Amino acid sequence: MKRIVLAGGCFWGVEEFFSRIHGVTNTEVGYANGRTTNPTYEDVCYGNTYFAEVCVIDYDENIISLEEILNKFWGIIDPTALNRQGNDIGSQYRTGVYYVDKLDEEIIRKNIEKIQKNYIKKIVTEVKTLENYYRAEEYHQKYLKKNPNGYCHIKLD
């Protein structure tokens, strides 16, 4: 089993999208790479903690590769938008790929290099090691499964 952590704007839609992908074994939402400990959703929304809303993705690399996951990710975000996705604006809505396996960094960087040619503007998605992570409150977990008509900036159908 492998793990990658993706920031793609509001985490509800990212989680719902990836939970539907064959080979993804688990998803969870939370806050990553911020400056404090044990943040709440309100702390993150306030903007001074610098956490990103993220989706943790556990996957079976015998079924789906990291490159395939990344290619799906680029299809649901605008990697050239800084600190925003859709109507959501703020550093918590930045795009990022946070790896736990150092060997994944090269795969991620090469993938970005490859897709950059599809964009006029520079890709601003950050690529970093996962420095810290805090699981979001329970009401955020599987939010769009519990609230099928909830807000989502990602086209899911």
XYZ file of C-alpha atoms in Angstrom:
157
model
C 0.000 0.000 0.000
C 1.197 3.498 -0.868
C 0.105 6.939 0.299
C 0.012 10.355 -1.329
C -1.537 13.538 0.067
C -3.199 15.974 -2.342
C -4.352 19.556 -1.835
C -6.838 20.622 -4.485
C -9.013 23.320 -2.990
C -11.939 22.295 -0.801
C -11.158 18.797 0.440
C -14.742 17.511 0.234
C -14.716 17.169 -3.540
C -11.168 15.848 -3.780
C -12.032 13.092 -1.317
C -15.264 12.164 -3.075
C -13.566 12.113 -6.486
C -10.703 9.849 -5.396
C -12.917 7.581 -3.289
C -14.520 6.488 -6.580
C -11.227 5.486 -8.251
C -10.423 1.782 -8.619
C -7.237 1.030 -6.708
C -7.770 3.720 -4.068
C -8.232 1.813 -0.826
C -8.911 4.659 1.603
C -9.393 8.418 1.699
C -9.389 10.829 4.608
C -9.410 14.612 4.793
C -7.345 16.847 6.994
C -4.913 19.711 7.260
C -1.280 19.516 6.138
C 1.984 21.406 6.240
C 0.903 24.206 8.535
C 2.545 26.184 11.300
C 0.618 25.170 14.429
C -0.458 21.987 16.180
C -3.936 20.438 16.303
C -5.717 23.034 14.157
C -9.483 23.185 13.926
C -11.384 23.953 10.731
C -11.992 27.459 12.073
C -8.249 27.930 12.692
C -7.460 26.846 9.141
C -10.160 29.091 7.644
C -8.808 32.071 9.558
C -5.734 31.800 7.361
C -2.791 32.379 9.677
C -1.971 28.710 10.285
C -0.941 28.142 6.644
C -2.430 24.652 6.564
C -3.721 23.275 3.279
C -6.982 21.356 3.113
C -5.855 17.932 1.898
C -7.046 14.472 1.024
C -4.922 11.539 2.137
C -5.072 8.816 -0.495
C -4.027 5.253 0.224
C -3.741 3.184 -2.926
C -2.665 -0.190 -4.219
C 0.186 0.458 -6.639
C -0.461 -2.923 -8.257
C -3.792 -1.501 -9.469
C -3.102 2.216 -9.959
C 0.186 4.075 -10.228
C 1.119 7.398 -8.690
C 1.366 8.847 -12.199
C -2.217 7.748 -12.932
C -3.399 9.344 -9.684
C -1.593 12.573 -10.565
C -3.067 12.634 -14.067
C -6.550 12.321 -12.563
C -5.676 15.077 -10.063
C -4.637 17.534 -12.802
C -8.014 16.913 -14.428
C -9.969 18.214 -11.422
C -7.858 21.226 -10.411
C -6.313 24.309 -11.975
C -2.636 23.852 -11.102
C -1.865 27.400 -12.306
C -4.166 29.098 -9.766
C -2.376 30.367 -6.672
C -4.224 29.944 -3.367
C -7.601 29.303 -4.942
C -9.737 26.680 -6.651
C -13.152 27.567 -8.006
C -14.886 30.012 -5.677
C -12.640 29.090 -2.747
C -9.891 31.602 -2.056
C -7.144 31.489 0.577
C -3.870 29.698 1.267
C -5.800 26.717 2.665
C -7.124 26.158 -0.883
C -3.711 26.039 -2.559
C -2.793 23.042 -4.652
C -0.101 20.685 -3.469
C 1.279 17.198 -3.725
C 2.775 16.036 -0.429
C 4.692 12.797 -0.443
C 5.616 10.453 2.403
C 7.972 8.335 0.295
C 11.007 10.332 -0.882
C 11.163 8.143 -4.007
C 7.831 9.638 -5.114
C 9.298 13.140 -5.437
C 11.004 12.431 -8.764
C 7.833 10.848 -10.198
C 5.818 13.908 -9.155
C 8.308 16.446 -10.543
C 8.639 14.606 -13.865
C 4.855 14.388 -14.138
C 4.514 18.145 -13.589
C 7.248 18.814 -16.135
C 5.365 16.658 -18.639
C 1.986 18.342 -18.154
C 3.370 21.911 -17.992
C 3.271 21.999 -21.806
C -0.539 21.852 -21.591
C -0.644 25.212 -19.794
C 0.308 28.722 -20.854
C 0.726 29.856 -17.241
C 3.259 28.274 -14.912
C 2.074 25.447 -12.665
C 2.165 26.673 -9.062
C 1.195 23.420 -7.328
C 3.668 22.912 -4.510
C 5.554 19.645 -4.209
C 6.875 18.939 -0.724
C 7.390 16.224 1.780
C 4.457 15.821 4.165
C 5.775 17.760 7.156
C 2.712 17.464 9.376
C -0.860 16.300 9.102
C -3.928 16.529 11.306
C -7.130 14.643 10.563
C -10.093 16.963 10.021
C -13.150 16.846 12.230
C -15.481 13.892 11.736
C -18.199 15.943 10.034
C -15.751 16.641 7.168
C -14.977 12.952 6.576
C -16.897 11.569 3.561
C -18.821 14.851 3.613
C -20.327 14.555 0.131
C -21.426 10.965 0.789
C -23.304 12.214 3.860
C -24.475 15.396 2.078
C -24.902 14.524 -1.623
C -26.112 18.028 -2.486
C -23.274 19.732 -0.612
C -21.016 22.330 -2.200
C -18.317 21.012 -4.510
C -16.058 22.885 -6.928
C -15.241 19.632 -8.754
C -17.512 18.187 -11.416
C -18.205 14.682 -10.076
C -20.657 13.310 -12.638
